[in-house]
Short mmCIF file of C-alpha atoms in Angstrom, two decimals:
data_model
loop_
_atom_site.label_atom_id
_atom_site.label_comp_id
_atom_site.label_asym_id
_atom_site.label_seq_id
_atom_site.Cartn_x
_atom_site.Cartn_y
_atom_site.Cartn_z
CA MET A 1076 6.35 29.97 -15.90
CA ARG A 1077 5.36 31.82 -12.85
CA ILE A 1078 3.81 29.15 -10.66
CA LEU A 1079 2.16 29.17 -7.38
CA GLN A 1080 2.30 26.32 -4.85
CA VAL A 1081 -0.48 26.98 -2.14
CA ILE A 1082 -0.64 24.74 0.92
CA THR A 1083 -2.04 24.81 4.77
CA SER A 1084 1.44 24.87 6.51
CA LEU A 1085 4.95 23.32 6.30
CA HIS A 1086 4.46 21.07 9.22
CA THR A 1087 5.52 17.60 8.56
CA GLY A 1088 3.54 15.26 6.45
CA GLY A 1089 4.04 14.12 2.90
CA ALA A 1090 2.39 17.15 1.08
CA GLU A 1091 4.36 19.86 2.79
CA LYS A 1092 7.61 17.58 1.82
CA LEU A 1093 6.24 17.91 -2.00
CA VAL A 1094 5.99 21.57 -1.64
CA VAL A 1095 9.16 21.96 -0.81
CA ASP A 1096 11.23 19.56 -3.18
CA ILE A 1097 9.11 20.99 -6.31
CA THR A 1098 9.53 24.46 -5.57
CA ARG A 1099 13.36 23.80 -5.13
CA MET A 1100 13.65 21.64 -8.48
CA LEU A 1101 11.25 23.79 -10.54
CA ARG A 1102 13.38 26.71 -9.68
CA THR A 1103 16.38 25.35 -10.62
CA ARG A 1104 14.87 24.45 -14.08
CA GLY A 1105 14.12 28.39 -14.41
CA HIS A 1106 10.69 29.00 -13.37
CA VAL A 1107 9.22 31.47 -11.09
CA VAL A 1108 7.67 29.36 -7.94
CA ASP A 1109 6.21 31.21 -5.11
CA VAL A 1110 4.05 29.88 -2.09
CA VAL A 1111 1.29 30.40 0.26
CA VAL A 1112 1.13 29.05 3.99
CA PHE A 1113 -2.13 29.34 5.19
CA ASP A 1114 -0.31 28.61 8.88
CA GLY A 1115 3.16 30.13 8.60
CA THR A 1116 4.78 28.62 11.83
CA ASN A 1117 8.27 28.28 11.31
CA THR A 1118 9.17 24.83 10.90
CA PRO A 1119 11.99 22.71 9.97
CA PHE A 1120 10.17 22.31 6.39
CA MET A 1121 10.06 26.10 6.60
CA GLN A 1122 13.61 26.94 6.65
CA ARG A 1123 14.29 24.23 3.59
CA LEU A 1124 11.94 26.37 1.72
CA ARG A 1125 13.54 30.10 2.47
CA GLU A 1126 16.60 28.60 1.23
CA THR A 1127 15.22 28.05 -2.41
CA GLN A 1128 14.99 32.02 -2.09
CA CYS A 1129 11.01 31.92 -3.08
CA LYS A 1130 8.55 34.12 -1.55
CA VAL A 1131 6.67 32.68 0.90
CA TYR A 1132 2.82 34.32 1.18
CA ASN A 1133 1.77 34.21 5.17
CA LEU A 1134 -1.69 34.69 5.52
CA SER A 1135 -1.26 33.74 9.31
CA THR A 1136 0.84 32.33 12.21
CA GLY A 1137 -0.32 29.38 13.83
CA GLY A 1138 -4.45 30.28 13.62
CA SER A 1139 -6.95 28.30 11.68
CA VAL A 1140 -6.62 27.14 7.92
CA TYR A 1141 -10.17 28.16 7.35
CA SER A 1142 -10.68 31.08 7.33
CA PHE A 1143 -12.80 33.55 4.87
CA SER A 1144 -10.60 36.16 4.79
CA TYR A 1145 -7.97 34.22 3.17
CA ILE A 1146 -10.22 34.70 -0.22
CA PRO A 1147 -9.52 37.86 -1.05
CA LYS A 1148 -5.93 37.71 0.09
CA LEU A 1149 -5.64 35.02 -2.55
CA ARG A 1150 -7.13 36.93 -5.25
CA LYS A 1151 -4.58 39.40 -4.71
CA ILE A 1152 -1.56 37.23 -4.89
CA MET A 1153 -2.93 34.50 -7.54
CA LYS A 1154 -3.25 37.38 -9.65
CA ASP A 1155 0.57 37.28 -10.55
CA TYR A 1156 0.98 33.91 -11.26
CA ASP A 1157 0.09 31.65 -14.49
CA ILE A 1158 -0.15 28.25 -12.57
CA VAL A 1159 -1.71 28.14 -9.34
CA HIS A 1160 -1.70 24.60 -7.62
CA SER A 1161 -3.40 23.71 -4.24
CA HIS A 1162 -2.50 21.17 -1.64
CA ASN A 1163 -4.87 19.82 1.20
CA THR A 1164 -8.69 20.36 1.68
CA SER A 1165 -8.62 23.82 3.10
CA PRO A 1166 -6.61 25.56 -0.05
CA GLN A 1167 -8.67 23.16 -2.28
CA PHE A 1168 -11.90 25.01 -1.47
CA PHE A 1169 -10.71 28.77 -1.17
CA VAL A 1170 -8.10 28.50 -3.90
CA ALA A 1171 -11.23 27.24 -6.05
CA LEU A 1172 -13.48 30.30 -4.43
CA ALA A 1173 -10.78 32.65 -4.77
CA ASN A 1174 -10.28 31.72 -8.60
CA LEU A 1175 -14.15 32.81 -9.79
CA ALA A 1176 -12.91 36.45 -9.81
CA CYS A 1177 -9.10 35.52 -11.05
CA ASN A 1178 -9.83 32.89 -13.75
CA LYS A 1179 -6.30 31.75 -13.27
CA VAL A 1180 -5.14 28.31 -14.77
CA ILE A 1181 -5.60 26.15 -11.23
CA VAL A 1182 -4.16 22.67 -10.23
CA THR A 1183 -4.70 20.21 -7.55
CA THR A 1184 -3.25 17.29 -5.79
CA GLU A 1185 -5.08 14.85 -3.79
CA HIS A 1186 -2.32 13.54 -1.25
CA ASN A 1187 -4.53 10.16 -0.05
CA THR A 1188 -6.49 7.88 -1.39
CA THR A 1189 -9.31 8.76 0.76
CA ASN A 1190 -10.45 11.07 3.81
CA ARG A 1191 -13.27 11.14 6.27
CA ARG A 1192 -15.08 13.57 3.99
CA ARG A 1193 -15.98 11.44 1.85
CA ASN A 1194 -17.99 9.57 4.62
CA ASN A 1195 -20.18 11.97 5.06
CA PRO A 1196 -23.13 12.82 1.81
CA VAL A 1197 -23.16 16.39 2.77
CA TRP A 1198 -20.09 16.84 1.34
CA LYS A 1199 -20.45 15.16 -1.98
CA PRO A 1200 -22.23 18.03 -3.89
CA ILE A 1201 -19.96 20.46 -2.19
CA ASP A 1202 -16.64 18.66 -3.17
CA LYS A 1203 -18.22 17.67 -7.07
CA TRP A 1204 -17.92 21.94 -7.66
CA MET A 1205 -14.94 22.34 -5.96
CA TYR A 1206 -13.21 19.62 -8.37
CA ASN A 1207 -14.85 20.88 -11.30
CA ARG A 1208 -13.25 24.50 -10.82
CA TYR A 1209 -9.64 22.22 -11.38
CA ARG A 1210 -8.16 22.09 -14.59
CA LYS A 1211 -5.92 19.34 -13.70
CA ILE A 1212 -6.38 17.16 -10.81
CA ILE A 1213 -3.13 15.19 -9.94
CA CYS A 1214 -3.57 12.19 -7.76
CA ILE A 1215 -0.63 10.79 -6.01
CA SER A 1216 -1.36 6.75 -6.52
CA ASP A 1217 -3.28 4.70 -8.86
CA GLN A 1218 -5.76 3.34 -5.73
CA ALA A 1219 -5.84 7.32 -4.91
CA GLU A 1220 -6.84 8.20 -9.02
CA GLU A 1221 -9.56 5.41 -8.68
CA ASN A 1222 -11.00 6.39 -5.60
CA LEU A 1223 -11.41 10.04 -6.41
CA LYS A 1224 -13.24 8.71 -9.93
CA ASN A 1225 -15.58 6.50 -7.98
CA TYR A 1226 -16.59 9.13 -5.35
CA ILE A 1227 -16.78 12.05 -7.98
CA GLY A 1228 -17.54 9.96 -11.13
CA ASN A 1229 -15.50 8.61 -13.74
CA TYR A 1230 -16.37 11.40 -16.68
CA TYR A 1231 -13.64 13.85 -14.82
CA ASP A 1232 -10.86 13.09 -18.10
CA SER A 1233 -9.08 16.24 -15.79
CA ILE A 1234 -8.08 13.05 -13.51
CA THR A 1235 -4.07 11.79 -14.23
CA THR A 1236 -1.36 10.41 -11.87
CA ILE A 1237 1.89 11.70 -11.23
CA TYR A 1238 3.48 9.42 -8.44
CA ASN A 1239 5.40 10.89 -5.71
CA GLY A 1240 8.99 10.84 -5.55
CA VAL A 1241 12.28 11.03 -3.62
CA ASP A 1242 16.19 12.13 -4.26
CA VAL A 1243 17.32 8.59 -3.81
CA ALA A 1244 20.34 8.81 -4.06
CA ALA A 1245 20.80 11.41 -1.42
CA PHE A 1246 18.80 8.64 1.22
CA TYR A 1247 20.79 5.85 -0.31
CA GLN A 1248 24.50 7.68 0.09
CA ALA A 1249 23.55 8.92 3.40
CA LYS A 1250 25.76 8.53 6.55
CA PRO A 1251 24.76 7.04 9.63
CA LEU A 1252 24.01 9.12 12.96
CA GLU A 1253 27.56 8.85 14.58
CA ASN A 1254 27.24 7.34 18.59
CA VAL A 1255 23.57 7.08 19.19
CA LYS A 1256 22.50 3.47 18.30
CA PRO A 1257 22.57 0.97 21.03
CA ASN A 1258 23.41 -2.95 21.04
CA LYS A 1259 19.80 -3.54 19.46
CA PHE A 1260 17.77 -4.18 16.37
CA ILE A 1261 16.74 -0.87 15.57
CA VAL A 1262 13.16 -0.39 13.66
CA VAL A 1263 12.37 3.29 12.97
CA MET A 1264 8.78 4.85 11.29
CA VAL A 1265 9.02 7.99 10.31
CA ALA A 1266 5.12 9.63 10.23
CA ALA A 1267 3.35 12.84 11.42
CA PHE A 1268 1.35 11.50 14.47
CA ARG A 1269 -2.24 11.87 13.25
CA LYS A 1270 -5.35 9.49 13.20
CA GLN A 1271 -4.53 8.19 10.26
CA LYS A 1272 -0.90 6.62 11.19
CA ASP A 1273 -0.80 3.33 13.04
CA GLN A 1274 2.07 3.71 15.36
CA LYS A 1275 0.38 2.12 18.27
CA THR A 1276 0.34 -1.15 16.28
CA LEU A 1277 3.98 -1.24 15.69
CA ILE A 1278 4.50 -0.53 19.74
CA ASP A 1279 2.19 -3.45 20.20
CA ALA A 1280 4.43 -5.75 17.98
CA MET A 1281 7.89 -4.54 19.99
CA SER A 1282 6.00 -5.68 22.86
CA LEU A 1283 6.14 -9.33 21.32
CA LEU A 1284 9.75 -9.20 20.93
CA PRO A 1285 12.69 -10.05 22.95
CA GLN A 1286 13.44 -6.66 25.46
CA ASP A 1287 17.23 -6.70 24.82
CA GLU A 1288 17.39 -7.17 21.56
CA TYR A 1289 14.59 -4.81 19.47
CA GLU A 1290 14.42 -0.96 19.96
CA LEU A 1291 11.56 1.45 18.01
CA TRP A 1292 12.36 4.44 16.80
CA LEU A 1293 9.51 6.68 16.25
CA VAL A 1294 10.23 10.09 13.93
CA GLY A 1295 7.74 12.61 13.78
CA GLN A 1296 5.24 15.00 15.68
CA GLY A 1297 1.78 15.88 15.52
CA ASP A 1298 -1.60 15.78 17.69
CA CYS A 1299 -1.80 11.99 18.30
CA PHE A 1300 1.95 11.80 19.99
CA GLU A 1301 1.18 12.45 23.76
CA GLU A 1302 -1.69 9.66 22.97
CA VAL A 1303 1.16 7.27 20.94
CA ARG A 1304 3.90 8.28 23.89
CA HIS A 1305 0.95 7.38 26.57
CA TYR A 1306 0.39 4.10 24.95
CA ALA A 1307 3.92 3.41 24.91
CA GLN A 1308 3.97 3.72 28.68
CA SER A 1309 0.89 1.70 29.52
CA LYS A 1310 2.44 -0.96 27.44
CA GLY A 1311 5.19 -1.25 29.69
CA THR A 1312 7.38 -0.28 26.22
CA GLN A 1313 8.61 3.09 27.01
CA GLN A 1314 12.61 1.79 27.51
CA ARG A 1315 12.81 0.55 24.31
CA VAL A 1316 10.65 2.83 22.35
CA LYS A 1317 12.57 6.38 21.67
CA PHE A 1318 10.29 9.19 20.27
CA TRP A 1319 12.30 11.72 18.14
CA GLY A 1320 10.16 14.24 17.18
CA ASN A 1321 10.74 16.09 14.02
CA ARG A 1322 14.12 15.98 12.12
CA THR A 1323 16.00 17.27 9.41
CA ASP A 1324 18.17 14.32 8.98
CA VAL A 1325 15.71 11.57 8.50
CA ALA A 1326 18.14 10.23 5.79
CA ASN A 1327 20.76 9.57 8.49
CA VAL A 1328 18.36 8.10 11.38
CA LEU A 1329 16.81 5.69 8.19
CA HIS A 1330 21.09 4.36 7.66
CA THR A 1331 21.22 4.21 11.32
CA ALA A 1332 18.29 1.71 11.97
CA ASP A 1333 18.10 -1.82 10.56
CA VAL A 1334 14.29 -2.12 9.11
CA VAL A 1335 12.25 0.63 8.35
CA CYS A 1336 8.17 0.47 9.05
CA MET A 1337 5.32 2.12 7.96
CA SER A 1338 1.98 1.31 10.10
CA SER A 1339 -1.19 3.21 8.73
CA HIS A 1340 -4.71 2.89 8.15
CA TYR A 1341 -4.49 4.34 4.59
CA GLU A 1342 -2.16 6.64 2.62
CA GLY A 1343 -1.72 8.21 -0.59
CA LEU A 1344 1.33 7.39 -1.79
CA SER A 1345 3.74 7.60 1.49
CA LEU A 1346 6.39 9.54 0.84
CA SER A 1347 7.99 7.51 3.40
CA ASN A 1348 7.11 4.30 1.76
CA ILE A 1349 9.79 5.43 -1.13
CA GLU A 1350 12.43 7.50 1.67
CA GLY A 1351 12.33 3.92 3.42
CA MET A 1352 12.97 2.02 0.50
CA SER A 1353 16.00 4.21 -0.71
CA SER A 1354 17.86 3.94 2.43
CA GLY A 1355 19.18 0.09 1.70
CA ARG A 1356 16.99 -1.21 4.19
CA PRO A 1357 14.38 -3.57 4.13
CA PHE A 1358 11.00 -1.83 4.44
CA ILE A 1359 7.96 -3.02 6.00
CA ALA A 1360 3.91 -1.92 5.44
CA SER A 1361 0.80 -2.45 6.69
CA ASP A 1362 -1.31 -4.01 3.74
CA VAL A 1363 -3.31 -0.99 2.93
CA ASP A 1364 -4.40 1.29 0.32
CA GLY A 1365 -1.49 3.50 -0.86
CA LEU A 1366 1.33 1.14 0.79
CA ARG A 1367 0.31 -1.98 -0.92
CA GLU A 1368 0.83 -0.89 -4.62
CA VAL A 1369 4.49 0.14 -3.80
CA THR A 1370 5.95 -2.20 -1.42
CA LYS A 1371 3.90 -5.58 -2.22
CA GLY A 1372 6.48 -8.07 -4.17
CA TYR A 1373 9.55 -5.71 -3.25
CA GLY A 1374 9.18 -5.50 0.61
CA VAL A 1375 7.13 -7.18 3.08
CA LEU A 1376 3.33 -6.47 4.04
CA PHE A 1377 1.59 -7.61 7.40
CA PRO A 1378 -2.72 -7.46 7.75
CA HIS A 1379 -3.94 -4.16 9.28
CA GLU A 1380 -3.24 -4.04 12.68
CA ASP A 1381 -1.83 -7.41 12.88
CA ALA A 1382 0.77 -6.87 15.55
CA LYS A 1383 1.39 -10.47 15.87
CA ALA A 1384 2.05 -11.01 11.84
CA LEU A 1385 4.22 -7.84 12.16
CA ALA A 1386 6.55 -8.82 14.96
CA GLY A 1387 7.20 -12.19 13.09
CA ILE A 1388 8.61 -9.95 10.21
CA ILE A 1389 10.52 -8.31 12.28
CA GLN A 1390 11.90 -11.31 14.05
CA LYS A 1391 12.31 -12.94 10.58
CA LEU A 1392 14.42 -9.95 9.19
CA HIS A 1393 16.81 -10.13 12.30
CA ASP A 1394 17.56 -13.89 12.55
CA ASP A 1395 17.79 -14.11 8.51
CA LYS A 1396 20.70 -12.30 7.32
CA ALA A 1397 19.86 -13.76 3.48
CA TYR A 1398 16.59 -13.02 3.38
CA TYR A 1399 17.50 -9.55 5.33
CA ASP A 1400 19.85 -8.55 1.78
CA GLU A 1401 17.12 -9.76 -0.31
CA VAL A 1402 14.67 -7.75 0.87
CA ALA A 1403 16.51 -4.96 1.23
CA GLU A 1404 18.25 -5.15 -2.38
CA LYS A 1405 14.58 -5.19 -3.81
CA CYS A 1406 13.60 -2.21 -2.03
CA TYR A 1407 16.28 -0.11 -3.43
CA GLN A 1408 15.56 -1.35 -6.87
CA ARG A 1409 11.68 -0.25 -6.40
CA ALA A 1410 12.86 3.04 -5.01
CA MET A 1411 14.51 3.89 -8.06
CA MET A 1412 11.26 3.81 -10.38
CA PHE A 1413 9.84 6.67 -7.69
CA ASP A 1414 12.96 9.02 -8.27
CA ILE A 1415 12.37 12.80 -7.99
CA GLU A 1416 13.38 13.62 -11.21
CA LYS A 1417 10.65 11.45 -12.99
CA MET A 1418 7.66 13.22 -10.72
CA VAL A 1419 9.11 16.85 -11.53
CA ASP A 1420 9.21 15.74 -14.75
CA GLY A 1421 5.21 14.97 -14.60
CA TYR A 1422 4.66 18.08 -12.78
CA GLU A 1423 6.62 20.23 -15.24
CA ALA A 1424 4.75 18.88 -18.15
CA VAL A 1425 0.91 19.20 -16.73
CA TYR A 1426 1.62 22.94 -16.03
CA GLN A 1427 3.25 23.04 -20.01
CA GLU A 1428 0.62 21.25 -21.48
CA LEU A 1429 -2.55 24.22 -19.56
CA MET A 1430 -0.32 26.79 -20.45
CA HIS A 1431 0.06 25.68 -23.92
CA SER A 1432 -4.00 24.98 -23.84
CA LYS A 1433 -5.08 28.13 -22.32
#
């Protein structure tokens, strides 16, 4: 099959990582898979994508991801592919519009359980029109599927769920970084600095723990980076909060830490959630949609924005070795249920089904 993935950019994020991984793995299975990016800024993910030898179409560099000029460009590219698969909001709309003149099989993935657009009633008829253009809408978690059906209507039988996946073995077998770990209990969070994420609650939790025993590592970049960095300073935690920026060695960073945490306001199905569990470390998460369904019964959940409860969980994992080992083992067993091969099998099956029903 000839498959085209379309995404806003290849900056940090779960959707971006999924596009890189699925492109690499489907190409090893013999498919032609290429990628359109609206913003072709060079990033670590872009470098990894180019290593697959796929064709990358850059529609702009550093410009807006909302430009009607992308529609004719997409039409010209889409005509050479069997399946066109969009990710994130602007590609969803522009692929649907471009396909009015192409009549290709188009697929999209919903990467979150909700978004701010759904709170504005003006968008609802536009969204319903857009989703109705797609032959298949793939959600990355059960909660994401339920929320989408509640939003646009249960009659959409084109909606299905394929869980996100990661290369569990690669994360489990990774080696710790050398000569970087202080003699402290390290908590790490890997996430883009966006409004959706909640690094501030984790910083608040660190301020409640003994300064000489704990350190927080925050990995990622994003629009809220400076805001969060200044927040850490305002809480007097700047000496024990380390900002790593974007990293290509996340698996090694996770293995260097003692505990992995995801503090967030909502998620789809977080790849960082599964990666953290794959590392063999205990995983802590906010009790919110998208994190709850993967973590509950395996890792440890804390009430949304409750820094005191989070600090208590971190301290218990520090103090109780038996509890630490029990949670770590449960997390690893849970991660095995989300291995990347299962995810790619699911996407490949959807593509083949749609090709056979053309």
